[in-house]
Tab-separated table of C-alpha atoms in Angstrom:
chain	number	residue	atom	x	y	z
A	11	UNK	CA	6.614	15.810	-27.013
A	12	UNK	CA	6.289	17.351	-23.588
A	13	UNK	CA	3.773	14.724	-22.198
A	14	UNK	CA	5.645	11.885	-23.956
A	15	UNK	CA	9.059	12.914	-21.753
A	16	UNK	CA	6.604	12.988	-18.850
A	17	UNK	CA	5.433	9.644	-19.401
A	18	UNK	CA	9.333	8.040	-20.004
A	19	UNK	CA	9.875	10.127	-16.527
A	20	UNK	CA	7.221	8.195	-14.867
A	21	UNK	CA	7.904	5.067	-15.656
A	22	UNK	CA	11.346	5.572	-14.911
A	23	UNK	CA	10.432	6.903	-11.753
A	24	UNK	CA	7.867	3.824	-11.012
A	25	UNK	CA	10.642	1.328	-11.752
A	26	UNK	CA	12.909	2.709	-9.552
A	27	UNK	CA	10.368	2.881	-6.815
A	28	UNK	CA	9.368	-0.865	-7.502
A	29	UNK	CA	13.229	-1.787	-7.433
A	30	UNK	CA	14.215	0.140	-4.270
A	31	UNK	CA	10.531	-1.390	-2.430
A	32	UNK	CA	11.537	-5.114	-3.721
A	33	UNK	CA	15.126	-4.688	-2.462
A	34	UNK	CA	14.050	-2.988	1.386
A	35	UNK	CA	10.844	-5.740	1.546
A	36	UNK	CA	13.146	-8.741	0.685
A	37	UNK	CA	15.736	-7.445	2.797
A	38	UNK	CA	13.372	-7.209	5.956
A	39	UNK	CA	11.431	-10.336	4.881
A	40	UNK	CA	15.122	-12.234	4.691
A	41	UNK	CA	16.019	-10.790	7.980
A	42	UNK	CA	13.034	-11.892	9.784
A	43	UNK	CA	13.199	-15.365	8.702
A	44	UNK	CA	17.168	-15.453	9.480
A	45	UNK	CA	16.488	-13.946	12.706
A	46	UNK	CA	13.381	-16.763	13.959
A	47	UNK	CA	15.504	-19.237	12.223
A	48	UNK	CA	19.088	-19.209	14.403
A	49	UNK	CA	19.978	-22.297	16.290
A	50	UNK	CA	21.947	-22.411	19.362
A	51	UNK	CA	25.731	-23.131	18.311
A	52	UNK	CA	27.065	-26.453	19.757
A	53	UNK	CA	30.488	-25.670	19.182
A	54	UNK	CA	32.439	-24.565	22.029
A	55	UNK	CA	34.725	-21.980	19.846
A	56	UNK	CA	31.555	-20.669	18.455
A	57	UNK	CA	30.024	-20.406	21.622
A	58	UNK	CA	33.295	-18.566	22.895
A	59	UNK	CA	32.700	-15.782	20.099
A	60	UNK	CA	29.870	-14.857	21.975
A	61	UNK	CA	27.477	-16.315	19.133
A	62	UNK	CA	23.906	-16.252	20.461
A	63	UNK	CA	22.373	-18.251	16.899
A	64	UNK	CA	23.894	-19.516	13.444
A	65	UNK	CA	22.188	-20.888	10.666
A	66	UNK	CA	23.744	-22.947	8.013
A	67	UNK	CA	22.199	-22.652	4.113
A	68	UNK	CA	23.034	-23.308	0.651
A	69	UNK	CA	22.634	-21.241	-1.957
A	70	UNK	CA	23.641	-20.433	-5.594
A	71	UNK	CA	26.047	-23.305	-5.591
A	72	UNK	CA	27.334	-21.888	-2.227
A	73	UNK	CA	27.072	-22.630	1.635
A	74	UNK	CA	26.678	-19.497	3.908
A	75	UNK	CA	26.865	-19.669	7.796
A	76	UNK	CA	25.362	-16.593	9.351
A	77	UNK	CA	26.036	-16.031	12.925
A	78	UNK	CA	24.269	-13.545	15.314
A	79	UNK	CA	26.386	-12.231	18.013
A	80	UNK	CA	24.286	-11.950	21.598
A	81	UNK	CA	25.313	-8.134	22.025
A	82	UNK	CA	28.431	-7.922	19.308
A	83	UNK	CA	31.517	-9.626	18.159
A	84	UNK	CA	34.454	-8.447	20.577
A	85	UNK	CA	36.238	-6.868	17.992
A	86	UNK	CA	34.521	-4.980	15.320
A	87	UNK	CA	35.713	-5.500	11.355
A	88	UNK	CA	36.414	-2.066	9.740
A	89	UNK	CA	33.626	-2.733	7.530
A	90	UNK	CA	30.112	-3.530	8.141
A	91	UNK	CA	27.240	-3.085	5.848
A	92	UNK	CA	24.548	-1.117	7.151
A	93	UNK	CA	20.886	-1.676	5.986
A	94	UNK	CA	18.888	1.496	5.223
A	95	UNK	CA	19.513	2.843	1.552
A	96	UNK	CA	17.001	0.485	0.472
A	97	UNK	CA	14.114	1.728	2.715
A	98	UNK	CA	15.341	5.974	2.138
A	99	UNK	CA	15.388	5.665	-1.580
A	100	UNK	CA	11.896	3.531	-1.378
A	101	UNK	CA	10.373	6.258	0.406
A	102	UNK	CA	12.100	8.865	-1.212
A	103	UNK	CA	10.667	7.641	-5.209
A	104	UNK	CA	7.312	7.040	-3.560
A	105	UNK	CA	6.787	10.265	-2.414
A	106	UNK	CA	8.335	11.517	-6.014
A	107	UNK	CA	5.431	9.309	-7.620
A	108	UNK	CA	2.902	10.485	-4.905
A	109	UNK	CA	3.454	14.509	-5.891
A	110	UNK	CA	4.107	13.606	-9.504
A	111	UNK	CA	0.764	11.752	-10.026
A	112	UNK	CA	-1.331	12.576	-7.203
A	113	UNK	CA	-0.092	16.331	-5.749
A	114	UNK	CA	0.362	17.834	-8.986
A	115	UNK	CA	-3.409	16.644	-10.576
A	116	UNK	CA	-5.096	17.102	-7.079
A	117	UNK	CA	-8.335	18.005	-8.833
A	118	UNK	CA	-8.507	14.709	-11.046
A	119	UNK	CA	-7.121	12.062	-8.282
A	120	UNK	CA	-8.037	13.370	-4.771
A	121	UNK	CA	-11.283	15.738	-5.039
A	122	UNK	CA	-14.837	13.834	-5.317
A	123	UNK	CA	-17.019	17.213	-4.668
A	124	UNK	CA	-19.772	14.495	-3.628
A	125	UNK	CA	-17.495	13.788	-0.687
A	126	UNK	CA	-16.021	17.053	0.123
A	127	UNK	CA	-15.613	19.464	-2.451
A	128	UNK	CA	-12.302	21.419	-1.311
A	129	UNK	CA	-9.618	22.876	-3.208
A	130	UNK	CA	-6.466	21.593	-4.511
A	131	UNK	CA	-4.256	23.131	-2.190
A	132	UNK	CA	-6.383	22.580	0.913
A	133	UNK	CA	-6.083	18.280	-0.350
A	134	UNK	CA	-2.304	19.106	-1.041
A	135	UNK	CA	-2.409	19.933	2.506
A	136	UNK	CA	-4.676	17.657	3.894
A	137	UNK	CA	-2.857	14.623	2.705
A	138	UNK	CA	0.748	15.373	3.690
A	139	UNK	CA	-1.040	16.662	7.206
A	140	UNK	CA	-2.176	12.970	7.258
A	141	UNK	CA	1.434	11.480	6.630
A	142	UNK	CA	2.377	13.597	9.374
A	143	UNK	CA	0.063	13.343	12.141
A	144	UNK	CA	0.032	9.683	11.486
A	145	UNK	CA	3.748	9.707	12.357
A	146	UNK	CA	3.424	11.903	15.211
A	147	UNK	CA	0.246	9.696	16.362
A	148	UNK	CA	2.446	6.679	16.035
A	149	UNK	CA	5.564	7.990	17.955
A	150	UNK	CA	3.511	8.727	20.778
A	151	UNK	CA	1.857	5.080	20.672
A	152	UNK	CA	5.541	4.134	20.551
A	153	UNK	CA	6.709	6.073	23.773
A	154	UNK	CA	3.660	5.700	26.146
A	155	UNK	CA	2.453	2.300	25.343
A	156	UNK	CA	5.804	0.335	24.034
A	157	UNK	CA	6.307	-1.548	26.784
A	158	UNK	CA	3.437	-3.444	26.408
A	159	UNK	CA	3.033	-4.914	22.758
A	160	UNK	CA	-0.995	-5.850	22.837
A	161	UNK	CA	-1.419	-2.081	23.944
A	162	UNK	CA	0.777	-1.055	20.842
A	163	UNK	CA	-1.118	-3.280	18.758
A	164	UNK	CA	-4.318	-2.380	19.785
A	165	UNK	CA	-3.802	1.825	19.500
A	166	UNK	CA	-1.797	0.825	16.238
A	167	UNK	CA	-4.998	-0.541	14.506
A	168	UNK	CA	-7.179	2.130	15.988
A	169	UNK	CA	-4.846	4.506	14.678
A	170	UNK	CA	-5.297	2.894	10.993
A	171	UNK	CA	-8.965	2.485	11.239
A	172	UNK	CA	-9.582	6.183	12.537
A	173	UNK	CA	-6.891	7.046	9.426
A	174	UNK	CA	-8.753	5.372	6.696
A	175	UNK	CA	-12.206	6.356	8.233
A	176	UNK	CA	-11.569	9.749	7.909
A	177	UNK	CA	-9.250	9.563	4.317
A	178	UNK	CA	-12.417	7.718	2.686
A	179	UNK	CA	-14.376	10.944	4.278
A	180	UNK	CA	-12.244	13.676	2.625
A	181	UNK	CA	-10.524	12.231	-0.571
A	182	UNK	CA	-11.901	9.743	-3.397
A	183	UNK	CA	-11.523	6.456	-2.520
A	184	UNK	CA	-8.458	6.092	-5.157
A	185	UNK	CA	-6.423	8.547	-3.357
A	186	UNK	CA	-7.605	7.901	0.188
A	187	UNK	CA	-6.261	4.276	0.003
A	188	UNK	CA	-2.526	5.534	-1.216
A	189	UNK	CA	-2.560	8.091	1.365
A	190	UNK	CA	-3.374	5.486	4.020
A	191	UNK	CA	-0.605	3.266	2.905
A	192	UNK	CA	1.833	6.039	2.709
A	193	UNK	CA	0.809	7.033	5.604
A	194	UNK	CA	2.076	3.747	7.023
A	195	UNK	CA	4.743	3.452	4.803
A	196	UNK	CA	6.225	6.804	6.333
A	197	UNK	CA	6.178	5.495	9.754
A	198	UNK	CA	8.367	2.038	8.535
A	199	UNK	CA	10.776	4.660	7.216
A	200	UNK	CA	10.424	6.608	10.469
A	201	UNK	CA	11.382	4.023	12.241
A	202	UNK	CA	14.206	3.188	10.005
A	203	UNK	CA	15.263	6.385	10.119
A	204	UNK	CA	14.970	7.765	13.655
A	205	UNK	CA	15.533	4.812	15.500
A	206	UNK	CA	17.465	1.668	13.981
A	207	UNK	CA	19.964	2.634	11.940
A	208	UNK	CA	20.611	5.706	15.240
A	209	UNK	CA	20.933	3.255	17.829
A	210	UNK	CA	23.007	0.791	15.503
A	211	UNK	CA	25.094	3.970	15.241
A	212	UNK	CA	25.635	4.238	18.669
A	213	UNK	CA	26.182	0.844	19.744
A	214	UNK	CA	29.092	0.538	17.071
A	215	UNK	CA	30.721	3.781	18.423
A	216	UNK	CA	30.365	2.541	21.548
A	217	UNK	CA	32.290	-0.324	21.149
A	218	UNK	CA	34.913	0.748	19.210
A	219	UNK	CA	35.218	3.373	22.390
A	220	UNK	CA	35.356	0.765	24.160
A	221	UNK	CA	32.603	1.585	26.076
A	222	UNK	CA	29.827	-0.823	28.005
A	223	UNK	CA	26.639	-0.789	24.812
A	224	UNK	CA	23.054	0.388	26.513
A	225	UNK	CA	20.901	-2.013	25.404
A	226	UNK	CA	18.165	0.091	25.125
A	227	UNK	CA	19.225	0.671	21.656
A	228	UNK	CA	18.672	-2.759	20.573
A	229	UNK	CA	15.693	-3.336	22.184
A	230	UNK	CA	13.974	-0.259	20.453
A	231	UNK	CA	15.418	-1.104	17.108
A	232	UNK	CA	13.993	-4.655	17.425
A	233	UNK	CA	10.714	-2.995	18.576
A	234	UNK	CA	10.101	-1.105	15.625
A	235	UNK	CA	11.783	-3.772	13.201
A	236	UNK	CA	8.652	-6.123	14.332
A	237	UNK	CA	6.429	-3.415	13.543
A	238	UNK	CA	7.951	-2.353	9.598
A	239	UNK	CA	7.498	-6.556	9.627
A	240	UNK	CA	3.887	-6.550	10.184
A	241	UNK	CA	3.009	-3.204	8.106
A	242	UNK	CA	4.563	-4.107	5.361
A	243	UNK	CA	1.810	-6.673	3.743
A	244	UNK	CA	-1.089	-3.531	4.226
A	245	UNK	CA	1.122	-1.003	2.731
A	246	UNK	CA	1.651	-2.984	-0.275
A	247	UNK	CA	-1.976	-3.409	-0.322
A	248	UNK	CA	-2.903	0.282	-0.214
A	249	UNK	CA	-0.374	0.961	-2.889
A	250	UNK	CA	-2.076	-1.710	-5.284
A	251	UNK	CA	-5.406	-1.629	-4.328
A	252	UNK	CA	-5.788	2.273	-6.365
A	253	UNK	CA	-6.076	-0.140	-10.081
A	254	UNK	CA	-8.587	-2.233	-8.476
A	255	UNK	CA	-11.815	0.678	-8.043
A	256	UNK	CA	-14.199	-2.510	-6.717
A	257	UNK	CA	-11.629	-1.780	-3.817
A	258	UNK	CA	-12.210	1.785	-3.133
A	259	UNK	CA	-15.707	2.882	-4.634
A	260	UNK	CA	-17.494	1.003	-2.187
A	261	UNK	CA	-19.719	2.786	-0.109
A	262	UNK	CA	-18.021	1.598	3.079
A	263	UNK	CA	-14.521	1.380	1.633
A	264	UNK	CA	-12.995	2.828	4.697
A	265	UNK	CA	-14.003	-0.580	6.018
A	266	UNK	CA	-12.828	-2.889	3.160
A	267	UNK	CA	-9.537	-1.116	3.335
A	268	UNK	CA	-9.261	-2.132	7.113
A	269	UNK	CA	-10.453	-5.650	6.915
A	270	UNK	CA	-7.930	-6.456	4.028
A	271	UNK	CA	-4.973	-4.894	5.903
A	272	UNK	CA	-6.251	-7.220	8.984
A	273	UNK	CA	-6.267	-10.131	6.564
A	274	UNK	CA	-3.010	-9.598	5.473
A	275	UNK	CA	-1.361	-9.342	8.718
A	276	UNK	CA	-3.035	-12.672	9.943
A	277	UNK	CA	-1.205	-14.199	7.042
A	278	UNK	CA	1.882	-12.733	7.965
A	279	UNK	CA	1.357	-14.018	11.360
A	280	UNK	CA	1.317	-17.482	10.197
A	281	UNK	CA	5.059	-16.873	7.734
A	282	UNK	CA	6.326	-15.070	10.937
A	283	UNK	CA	5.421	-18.102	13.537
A	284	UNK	CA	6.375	-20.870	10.338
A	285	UNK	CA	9.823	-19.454	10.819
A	286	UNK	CA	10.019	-20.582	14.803
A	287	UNK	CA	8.627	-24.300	13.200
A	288	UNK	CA	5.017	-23.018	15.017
A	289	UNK	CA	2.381	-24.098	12.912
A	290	UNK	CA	-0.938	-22.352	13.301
A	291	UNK	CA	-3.657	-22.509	10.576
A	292	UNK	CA	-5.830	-20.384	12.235
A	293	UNK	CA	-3.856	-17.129	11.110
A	294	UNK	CA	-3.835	-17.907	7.785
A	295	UNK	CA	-7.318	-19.408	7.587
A	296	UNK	CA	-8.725	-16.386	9.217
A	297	UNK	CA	-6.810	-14.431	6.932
A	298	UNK	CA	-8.253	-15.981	3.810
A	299	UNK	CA	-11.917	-15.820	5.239
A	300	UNK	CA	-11.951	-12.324	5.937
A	301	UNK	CA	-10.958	-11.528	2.430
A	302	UNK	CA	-13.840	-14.072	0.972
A	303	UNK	CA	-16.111	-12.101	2.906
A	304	UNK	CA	-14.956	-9.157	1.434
A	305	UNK	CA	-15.074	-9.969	-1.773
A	306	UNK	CA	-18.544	-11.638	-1.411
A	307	UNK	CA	-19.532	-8.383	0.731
A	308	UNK	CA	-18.694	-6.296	-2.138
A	309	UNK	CA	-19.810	-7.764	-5.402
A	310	UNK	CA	-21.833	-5.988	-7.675
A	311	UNK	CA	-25.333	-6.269	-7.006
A	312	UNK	CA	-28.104	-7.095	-10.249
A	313	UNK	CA	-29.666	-3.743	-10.584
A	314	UNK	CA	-33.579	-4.234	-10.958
A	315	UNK	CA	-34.935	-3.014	-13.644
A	316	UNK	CA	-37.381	-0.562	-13.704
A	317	UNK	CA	-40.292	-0.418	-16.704
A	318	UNK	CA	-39.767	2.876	-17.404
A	319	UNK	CA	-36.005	1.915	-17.836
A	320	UNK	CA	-36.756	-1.020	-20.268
A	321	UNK	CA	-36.906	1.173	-23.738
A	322	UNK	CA	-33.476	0.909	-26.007
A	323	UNK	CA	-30.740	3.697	-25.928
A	324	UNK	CA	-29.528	4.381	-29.127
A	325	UNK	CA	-25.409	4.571	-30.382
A	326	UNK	CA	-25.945	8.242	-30.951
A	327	UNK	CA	-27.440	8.919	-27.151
A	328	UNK	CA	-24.831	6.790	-25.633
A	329	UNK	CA	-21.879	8.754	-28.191
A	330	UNK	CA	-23.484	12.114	-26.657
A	331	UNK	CA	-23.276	11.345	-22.914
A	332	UNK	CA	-19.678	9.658	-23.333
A	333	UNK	CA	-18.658	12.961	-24.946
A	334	UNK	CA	-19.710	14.931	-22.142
A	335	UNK	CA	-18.137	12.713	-19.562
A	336	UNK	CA	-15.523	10.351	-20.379
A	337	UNK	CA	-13.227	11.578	-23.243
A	338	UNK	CA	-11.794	14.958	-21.491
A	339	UNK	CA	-9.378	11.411	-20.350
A	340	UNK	CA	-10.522	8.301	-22.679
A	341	UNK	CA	-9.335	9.952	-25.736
A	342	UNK	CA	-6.117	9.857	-27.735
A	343	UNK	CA	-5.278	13.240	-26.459
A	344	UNK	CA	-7.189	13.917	-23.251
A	345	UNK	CA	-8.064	17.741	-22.284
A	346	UNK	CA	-8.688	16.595	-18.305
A	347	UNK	CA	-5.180	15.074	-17.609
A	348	UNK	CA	-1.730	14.757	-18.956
A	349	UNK	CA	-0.504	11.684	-20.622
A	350	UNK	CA	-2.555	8.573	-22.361
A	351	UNK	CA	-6.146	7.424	-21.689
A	352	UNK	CA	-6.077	5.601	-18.310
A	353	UNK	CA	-5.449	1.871	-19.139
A	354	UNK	CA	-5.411	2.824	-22.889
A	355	UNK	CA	-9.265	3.112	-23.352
A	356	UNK	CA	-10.240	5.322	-25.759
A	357	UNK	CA	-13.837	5.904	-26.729
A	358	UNK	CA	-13.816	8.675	-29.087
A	359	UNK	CA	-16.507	6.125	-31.723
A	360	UNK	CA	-19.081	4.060	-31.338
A	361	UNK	CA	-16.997	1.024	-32.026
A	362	UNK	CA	-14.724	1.511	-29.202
A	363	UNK	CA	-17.643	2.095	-26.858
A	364	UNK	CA	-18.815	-1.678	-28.171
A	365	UNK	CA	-15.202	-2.535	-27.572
A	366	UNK	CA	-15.332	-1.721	-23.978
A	367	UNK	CA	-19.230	-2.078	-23.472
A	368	UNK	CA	-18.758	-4.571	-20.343
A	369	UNK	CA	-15.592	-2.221	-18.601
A	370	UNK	CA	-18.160	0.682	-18.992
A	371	UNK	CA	-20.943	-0.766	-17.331
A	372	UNK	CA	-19.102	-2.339	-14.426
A	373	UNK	CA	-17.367	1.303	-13.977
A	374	UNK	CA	-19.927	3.712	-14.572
A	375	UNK	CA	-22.924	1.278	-13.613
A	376	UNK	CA	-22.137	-0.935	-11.099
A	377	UNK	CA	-19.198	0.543	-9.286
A	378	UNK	CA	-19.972	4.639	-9.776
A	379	UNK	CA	-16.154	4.746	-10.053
A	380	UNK	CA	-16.091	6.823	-12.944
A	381	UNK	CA	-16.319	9.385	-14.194
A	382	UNK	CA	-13.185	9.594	-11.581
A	383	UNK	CA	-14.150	11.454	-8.750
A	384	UNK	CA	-16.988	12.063	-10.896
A	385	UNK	CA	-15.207	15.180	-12.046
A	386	UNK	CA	-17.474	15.591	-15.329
A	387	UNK	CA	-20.596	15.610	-13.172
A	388	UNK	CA	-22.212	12.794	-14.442
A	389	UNK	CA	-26.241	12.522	-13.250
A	390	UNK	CA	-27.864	9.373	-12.255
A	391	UNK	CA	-30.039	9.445	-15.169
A	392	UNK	CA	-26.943	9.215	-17.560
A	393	UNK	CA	-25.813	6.076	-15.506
A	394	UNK	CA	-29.180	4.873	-15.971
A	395	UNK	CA	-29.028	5.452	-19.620
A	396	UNK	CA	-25.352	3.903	-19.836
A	397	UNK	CA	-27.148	0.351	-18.100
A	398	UNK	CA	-30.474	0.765	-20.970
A	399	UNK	CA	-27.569	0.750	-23.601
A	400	UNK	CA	-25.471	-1.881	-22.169
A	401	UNK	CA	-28.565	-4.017	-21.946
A	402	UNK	CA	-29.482	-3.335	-25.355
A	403	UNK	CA	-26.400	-4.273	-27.025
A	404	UNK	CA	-26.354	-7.289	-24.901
A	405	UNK	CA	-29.832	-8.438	-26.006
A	406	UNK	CA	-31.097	-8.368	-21.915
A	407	UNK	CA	-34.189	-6.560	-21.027
């Protein structure tokens, strides 16, 4: 009963955390396009406002006409909605998820003792050292580089290439991507956070003071607004990248992790310059390419096979080895991890083992991604012996 409660508190968890992230991405991404979309008002009582842009749309059966005011209106209405819950509570469920599923199984998720065998609270504190000296890395980008943007760009994607570099060299892949992309996704909040919604604090008490706004506050809000815009694509990457373990097992997935957040952002590029009525292929195009070469770059390769390798592996051999390694979590009630089998495999019988014969090789052949983390200790002989059985019940040599 306990681990069934903990499963209806994940998923309740997850769907909030997929609720808040769709409601603070599709606010930003609606904001964006509104904001490269404004016209110049023609009409001299609009103009008089102080209006700097409007846009007329219809939607819903409705027509709206949003209007962006150069500095502000010259009279503020008692109420204005303010934009942040959306990116706190994202951040906030996230991190929930991140000690719920991650934090609290450290051993299962994080440790690969082939990469770095450390314990559970040294990777506890490894990983939230890496949310943090990412942010503090970032901030100082920020304040010593921010006045010129290709500079900040530049250190930005050093920053995320040294990051994932040195995640891919501590943690299992799995974890190493989701700490990356919270990493990232810290800093959007960050900047939320610490600098937006403060300076759209202080400009609104400034007004209604009657005092002259510094625009300094503006300026740094719209800095860091263009940079939530263009992390946003990689940190949704990270985040779904951890189901996908052709992703992550790789043997240079620090790299593949950094060439897919560069592909994404190129295709942002193009959305982001679509909105100003610039169109420019080349972003996308570029975008698209890098990812085919990825995804070529990565494939599984045909294992040769090797004569002494050739003889058949029986159901009982195969039965033994997945015993040893696989059903502390592929069973109906796994020893090795709370909740379900992962992905609802099972292979406690031969039949389910013929079930998932092809999911088994890819994983445990091809890929190496499981056993995950390789926490059972499984040889390269017994991977070997998993391929001679796969082969056999396939009739291949």
């Amino acid at each position: 009963m306990e681990s069934y409660l903990m499963d209806w508190a994940l998923m309740l968890l997850r769907w909030v955390h997929v609720i808040t992230v769709i409601a603070w991405i599709g606010a930003s991404f609606y904001f964006v396009w509104l904001d490269n979309s404004l016209e110049k008002p023609e009409a001299p009582d609009v103009l008089q406002k102080g209006v700097d842009g409007e846009l007329w749309a219809v939607h819903g059966g409705g027509f709206y006409n949003p209007q962006k005011y150069l500095v502000a209106p010259k009279t503020l209405p008692p109420n204005l909605h303010w934009f942040y819950w959306e990116s706190y509570s994202t951040w906030l469920s996230g991190f929930a998820l991140f000690i719920a599923l991650y934090l609290m199984n450290a051993r299962t998720y994080m440790i690969d003792p082939q990469i770095w065998d450390i314990s559970e609270t040294t990777a506890i504190l490894l990983s939230l050292g890496f949310l943090a000296g990412g942010l503090a890395v970032y901030e100082a980008i920020c304040r010593f580089l921010g006045k010129w943007p290709w500079l900040v760009a530049g250190a930005l994607t050093l920053l995320i290439t040294v990051a994932s570099y040195l995640a891919t060299h501590v943690f299992q892949g799995r974890a190493a991507f989701l700490i990356v992309g919270a990493m990232l996704a810290t800093m959007m909040t960050a900047n939320v956070f610490l600098w937006i919604i403060p300076g759209q604090r202080k400009v609104t008490a400034a007004m209604r003071a009657g005092e002259k706004v510094n625009p300094i506050y503006g300026q740094r809000g719209k800095q860091r607004s263009v940079h939530n815009t263009y992390l946003t694509l990689p940190v949704l990457f990270a985040m779904l990248s951890n189901h996908y373990s052709m992703m992550y097992s790789h043997s240079m997935n620090w790299l593949v992790l950094v060439l897919m957040m560069l592909g994404s952002v190129l295709i942002r590029q193009f959305f982001l310059l679509k909105h100003k009525k610039k169109i420019n292929w080349y972003f996308p195009l570029s975008g698209v390419a890098i990812m085919v070469a990825v995804c070529i770059w990565i494939a599984p390769k045909s294992q040769a096979v090797q004569a002494q390798d050739t003889a058949d592996v029986s159901d009982a051999q195969m039965m033994e080895i997945v015993q040893a390694r696989c059903t502390g979590c592929h069973a109906t009630q796994p020893t090795l991890m709370g909740g379900p089998a992962p992905k609802g495999v099972v292979l406690e019988n031969v039949e389910h083992l013929k079930q998932h014969d092809n999911s088994i090789f890819i994983q445990v052949v091809q890929l190496k991604a499981m056993p995950l983390g390789n926490i059972t200790h499984m040889t390269d002989e017994e991977r070997t012996l998993v391929s001679r059985w796969y082969r056999t019940q396939n009739g291949q040599p």
